[in-house]
Every structure is written in C-alpha cells, then in structure tokens.
C-alpha cells in the first residue's frame, strides 16, 4: 500500500466532507480545551480555528493509523467527550450534545473500520497468480 504525505499547512483542499462542525479539543501538551472546526474528509480528520476556513489546520489526524474511537466521559470528566486513539496518541474531543457525539463516533468509527478492513484484505488476500 502506498503512503501519501498529508498536507499539514497552507490551504487544504476539502473534497467531500463526511461531517464537519464545532468540537472542543484537548491540547496535547497543555491539556487545555479549545474550540475548533473539525472536518472529516476521506480518512483524515482536520481541525481549524475558523468555520469553513480550510487553511493551516491545528491538527491533521490520519485515521488509517488509529484503531479506536469511543466515549471518554469517565476519563475527561467532560459530558459528550470522546477519544480517537492509537497505541501512541489519544485525541480527546467534546461535542455540543449526546447526539452529535454519537454521530462523530459513528462516522469516525466507520472510517477506522474501513481502513483496517482494507489493510487486512491487502495483507491476507488471495494471490492473483
């Protein structure tokens, strides 16, 4: 499988977003909460400082390397929070409502499952001799 470098600065071309909207995200180092405009486009989750201004994302999360998305209210002590996690990283986010949280979890989860299913079929598929 070929690896394509994700663009992390400048203007980002958003093709067909599966979902976008405001979420709070916990910063990785200071652990403070910041409101960001999130866009799920293909297998990438972007965050931006402004609504529908797709420039200089504050985060670029390649979901193909993440293995779970789940509710995290007990961990963050924040209502409607959820985590996108890999073995090395966890991104914590908070939605405005329970329904929004569940929709983000469903959409992000389907991308994670789809990417891992593709990898498994690529790795364990039948030889085409």
PDB file of C-alpha atoms in Angstrom:
ATOM      1  CA  UNK A   1       0.000   0.000   0.000  1.00  0.00           C
ATOM      2  CA  UNK A   2       1.478   3.364  -0.993  1.00  0.00           C
ATOM      3  CA  UNK A   3       1.790   6.112   1.606  1.00  0.00           C
ATOM      4  CA  UNK A   4       0.691   9.601   0.587  1.00  0.00           C
ATOM      5  CA  UNK A   5       2.039  12.564   2.567  1.00  0.00           C
ATOM      6  CA  UNK A   6      -0.760  14.562   4.149  1.00  0.00           C
ATOM      7  CA  UNK A   7      -0.703  18.325   3.754  1.00  0.00           C
ATOM      8  CA  UNK A   8      -0.438  19.950   7.175  1.00  0.00           C
ATOM      9  CA  UNK A   9      -0.144  23.659   6.321  1.00  0.00           C
ATOM     10  CA  UNK A  10      -1.429  26.217   3.851  1.00  0.00           C
ATOM     11  CA  UNK A  11      -4.771  25.833   2.098  1.00  0.00           C
ATOM     12  CA  UNK A  12      -6.288  22.352   2.441  1.00  0.00           C
ATOM     13  CA  UNK A  13      -8.468  21.041  -0.386  1.00  0.00           C
ATOM     14  CA  UNK A  14     -11.570  19.518   1.172  1.00  0.00           C
ATOM     15  CA  UNK A  15     -13.206  17.206  -1.382  1.00  0.00           C
ATOM     16  CA  UNK A  16     -16.355  15.694   0.083  1.00  0.00           C
ATOM     17  CA  UNK A  17     -16.577  16.001   3.872  1.00  0.00           C
ATOM     18  CA  UNK A  18     -18.493  13.229   5.613  1.00  0.00           C
ATOM     19  CA  UNK A  19     -19.024  15.547   8.585  1.00  0.00           C
ATOM     20  CA  UNK A  20     -17.953  18.930   9.870  1.00  0.00           C
ATOM     21  CA  UNK A  21     -18.752  21.021  12.900  1.00  0.00           C
ATOM     22  CA  UNK A  22     -17.534  22.638  16.099  1.00  0.00           C
ATOM     23  CA  UNK A  23     -15.911  20.462  18.771  1.00  0.00           C
ATOM     24  CA  UNK A  24     -13.745  21.271  21.743  1.00  0.00           C
ATOM     25  CA  UNK A  25     -10.393  19.529  21.650  1.00  0.00           C
ATOM     26  CA  UNK A  26      -7.900  18.996  24.407  1.00  0.00           C
ATOM     27  CA  UNK A  27      -4.435  20.244  23.553  1.00  0.00           C
ATOM     28  CA  UNK A  28      -1.824  17.522  23.727  1.00  0.00           C
ATOM     29  CA  UNK A  29       0.721  19.339  25.868  1.00  0.00           C
ATOM     30  CA  UNK A  30      -1.076  21.970  27.957  1.00  0.00           C
ATOM     31  CA  UNK A  31      -4.254  19.850  28.302  1.00  0.00           C
ATOM     32  CA  UNK A  32      -6.446  22.946  27.895  1.00  0.00           C
ATOM     33  CA  UNK A  33      -9.708  22.794  25.941  1.00  0.00           C
ATOM     34  CA  UNK A  34     -10.067  24.790  22.722  1.00  0.00           C
ATOM     35  CA  UNK A  35     -12.999  25.185  20.352  1.00  0.00           C
ATOM     36  CA  UNK A  36     -12.102  24.066  16.804  1.00  0.00           C
ATOM     37  CA  UNK A  37     -13.914  23.493  13.499  1.00  0.00           C
ATOM     38  CA  UNK A  38     -13.482  19.789  12.659  1.00  0.00           C
ATOM     39  CA  UNK A  39     -13.763  18.316   9.183  1.00  0.00           C
ATOM     40  CA  UNK A  40     -13.841  14.597   8.385  1.00  0.00           C
ATOM     41  CA  UNK A  41     -12.699  14.248   4.768  1.00  0.00           C
ATOM     42  CA  UNK A  42     -11.809  10.803   3.476  1.00  0.00           C
ATOM     43  CA  UNK A  43      -9.645   9.109   6.106  1.00  0.00           C
ATOM     44  CA  UNK A  44      -8.426  12.403   7.607  1.00  0.00           C
ATOM     45  CA  UNK A  45      -9.845  14.409  10.496  1.00  0.00           C
ATOM     46  CA  UNK A  46      -8.751  18.069  10.368  1.00  0.00           C
ATOM     47  CA  UNK A  47      -9.228  20.828  12.934  1.00  0.00           C
ATOM     48  CA  UNK A  48      -9.195  24.518  12.084  1.00  0.00           C
ATOM     49  CA  UNK A  49      -9.504  27.719  14.098  1.00  0.00           C
ATOM     50  CA  UNK A  50     -12.311  29.133  11.945  1.00  0.00           C
ATOM     51  CA  UNK A  51     -15.508  27.689  10.477  1.00  0.00           C
ATOM     52  CA  UNK A  52     -15.126  26.654   6.819  1.00  0.00           C
ATOM     53  CA  UNK A  53     -11.714  28.337   6.511  1.00  0.00           C
ATOM     54  CA  UNK A  54      -9.622  25.374   5.386  1.00  0.00           C
ATOM     55  CA  UNK A  55      -6.155  26.810   5.971  1.00  0.00           C
ATOM     56  CA  UNK A  56      -3.348  25.897   8.362  1.00  0.00           C
ATOM     57  CA  UNK A  57      -5.062  23.101  10.299  1.00  0.00           C
ATOM     58  CA  UNK A  58      -4.281  22.906  14.003  1.00  0.00           C
ATOM     59  CA  UNK A  59      -4.454  19.086  13.775  1.00  0.00           C
ATOM     60  CA  UNK A  60      -4.283  16.585  10.939  1.00  0.00           C
ATOM     61  CA  UNK A  61      -5.351  13.153  12.192  1.00  0.00           C
ATOM     62  CA  UNK A  62      -4.743  10.306   9.737  1.00  0.00           C
ATOM     63  CA  UNK A  63      -7.413   7.826  10.825  1.00  0.00           C
ATOM     64  CA  UNK A  64      -5.710   4.968   8.982  1.00  0.00           C
ATOM     65  CA  UNK A  65      -3.208   4.732  11.862  1.00  0.00           C
ATOM     66  CA  UNK A  66      -5.818   4.956  14.651  1.00  0.00           C
ATOM     67  CA  UNK A  67      -7.604   1.893  15.975  1.00  0.00           C
ATOM     68  CA  UNK A  68     -10.476   3.160  18.124  1.00  0.00           C
ATOM     69  CA  UNK A  69     -12.989   5.895  18.779  1.00  0.00           C
ATOM     70  CA  UNK A  70     -15.069   5.757  21.946  1.00  0.00           C
ATOM     71  CA  UNK A  71     -16.842   7.759  24.610  1.00  0.00           C
ATOM     72  CA  UNK A  72     -14.418   9.143  27.193  1.00  0.00           C
ATOM     73  CA  UNK A  73     -16.567  10.996  29.720  1.00  0.00           C
ATOM     74  CA  UNK A  74     -15.149   8.995  32.641  1.00  0.00           C
ATOM     75  CA  UNK A  75     -11.587   9.806  31.567  1.00  0.00           C
ATOM     76  CA  UNK A  76     -12.034  13.512  30.726  1.00  0.00           C
ATOM     77  CA  UNK A  77     -14.813  14.321  33.210  1.00  0.00           C
ATOM     78  CA  UNK A  78     -16.485  16.225  30.351  1.00  0.00           C
ATOM     79  CA  UNK A  79     -20.015  15.487  29.165  1.00  0.00           C
ATOM     80  CA  UNK A  80     -20.235  14.352  25.500  1.00  0.00           C
ATOM     81  CA  UNK A  81     -16.499  13.684  25.203  1.00  0.00           C
ATOM     82  CA  UNK A  82     -14.919  11.033  23.013  1.00  0.00           C
ATOM     83  CA  UNK A  83     -11.399   9.874  22.155  1.00  0.00           C
ATOM     84  CA  UNK A  84      -9.748   8.896  18.906  1.00  0.00           C
ATOM     85  CA  UNK A  85      -6.869   6.628  19.913  1.00  0.00           C
ATOM     86  CA  UNK A  86      -3.877   4.694  18.624  1.00  0.00           C
ATOM     87  CA  UNK A  87      -1.194   2.924  20.617  1.00  0.00           C
ATOM     88  CA  UNK A  88       0.868   6.139  20.727  1.00  0.00           C
ATOM     89  CA  UNK A  89      -1.680   9.003  20.700  1.00  0.00           C
ATOM     90  CA  UNK A  90      -5.075   9.949  22.056  1.00  0.00           C
ATOM     91  CA  UNK A  91      -7.096  12.917  20.857  1.00  0.00           C
ATOM     92  CA  UNK A  92      -9.903  13.955  23.219  1.00  0.00           C
ATOM     93  CA  UNK A  93     -12.839  15.969  21.891  1.00  0.00           C
ATOM     94  CA  UNK A  94     -16.175  17.227  23.227  1.00  0.00           C
ATOM     95  CA  UNK A  95     -19.355  17.590  21.171  1.00  0.00           C
ATOM     96  CA  UNK A  96     -22.197  20.007  21.897  1.00  0.00           C
ATOM     97  CA  UNK A  97     -24.723  17.207  22.526  1.00  0.00           C
ATOM     98  CA  UNK A  98     -25.003  13.478  23.030  1.00  0.00           C
ATOM     99  CA  UNK A  99     -26.462  13.070  19.527  1.00  0.00           C
ATOM    100  CA  UNK A 100     -23.545  14.990  17.978  1.00  0.00           C
ATOM    101  CA  UNK A 101     -21.047  12.905  19.954  1.00  0.00           C
ATOM    102  CA  UNK A 102     -22.650   9.667  18.766  1.00  0.00           C
ATOM    103  CA  UNK A 103     -22.682  10.892  15.156  1.00  0.00           C
ATOM    104  CA  UNK A 104     -18.966  11.765  15.273  1.00  0.00           C
ATOM    105  CA  UNK A 105     -18.163   8.385  16.870  1.00  0.00           C
ATOM    106  CA  UNK A 106     -20.215   6.562  14.221  1.00  0.00           C
ATOM    107  CA  UNK A 107     -18.640   8.409  11.267  1.00  0.00           C
ATOM    108  CA  UNK A 108     -15.045   8.283  12.535  1.00  0.00           C
ATOM    109  CA  UNK A 109     -15.508   4.646  13.590  1.00  0.00           C
ATOM    110  CA  UNK A 110     -16.714   3.626  10.149  1.00  0.00           C
ATOM    111  CA  UNK A 111     -13.587   5.158   8.565  1.00  0.00           C
ATOM    112  CA  UNK A 112     -11.306   3.355  11.044  1.00  0.00           C
ATOM    113  CA  UNK A 113     -13.061   0.011  10.392  1.00  0.00           C
ATOM    114  CA  UNK A 114     -12.972   0.540   6.620  1.00  0.00           C
ATOM    115  CA  UNK A 115      -9.240   1.366   6.609  1.00  0.00           C
ATOM    116  CA  UNK A 116      -8.360  -1.627   8.805  1.00  0.00           C
ATOM    117  CA  UNK A 117     -10.546  -3.936   6.693  1.00  0.00           C
ATOM    118  CA  UNK A 118      -8.707  -2.747   3.566  1.00  0.00           C
ATOM    119  CA  UNK A 119      -5.353  -3.432   5.234  1.00  0.00           C
ATOM    120  CA  UNK A 120      -6.409  -6.919   6.270  1.00  0.00           C
ATOM    121  CA  UNK A 121      -7.643  -7.785   2.800  1.00  0.00           C
ATOM    122  CA  UNK A 122      -4.436  -6.340   1.312  1.00  0.00           C
ATOM    123  CA  UNK A 123      -2.292  -8.305   3.786  1.00  0.00           C
ATOM    124  CA  UNK A 124      -4.250 -11.557   3.736  1.00  0.00           C
ATOM    125  CA  UNK A 125      -5.916 -11.503   0.329  1.00  0.00           C
ATOM    126  CA  UNK A 126      -5.625 -14.306  -2.112  1.00  0.00           C
ATOM    127  CA  UNK A 127      -2.742 -14.324  -4.545  1.00  0.00           C
ATOM    128  CA  UNK A 128      -3.731 -13.474  -8.075  1.00  0.00           C
ATOM    129  CA  UNK A 129      -1.354 -15.847  -9.889  1.00  0.00           C
TER     130      UNK A 129
END
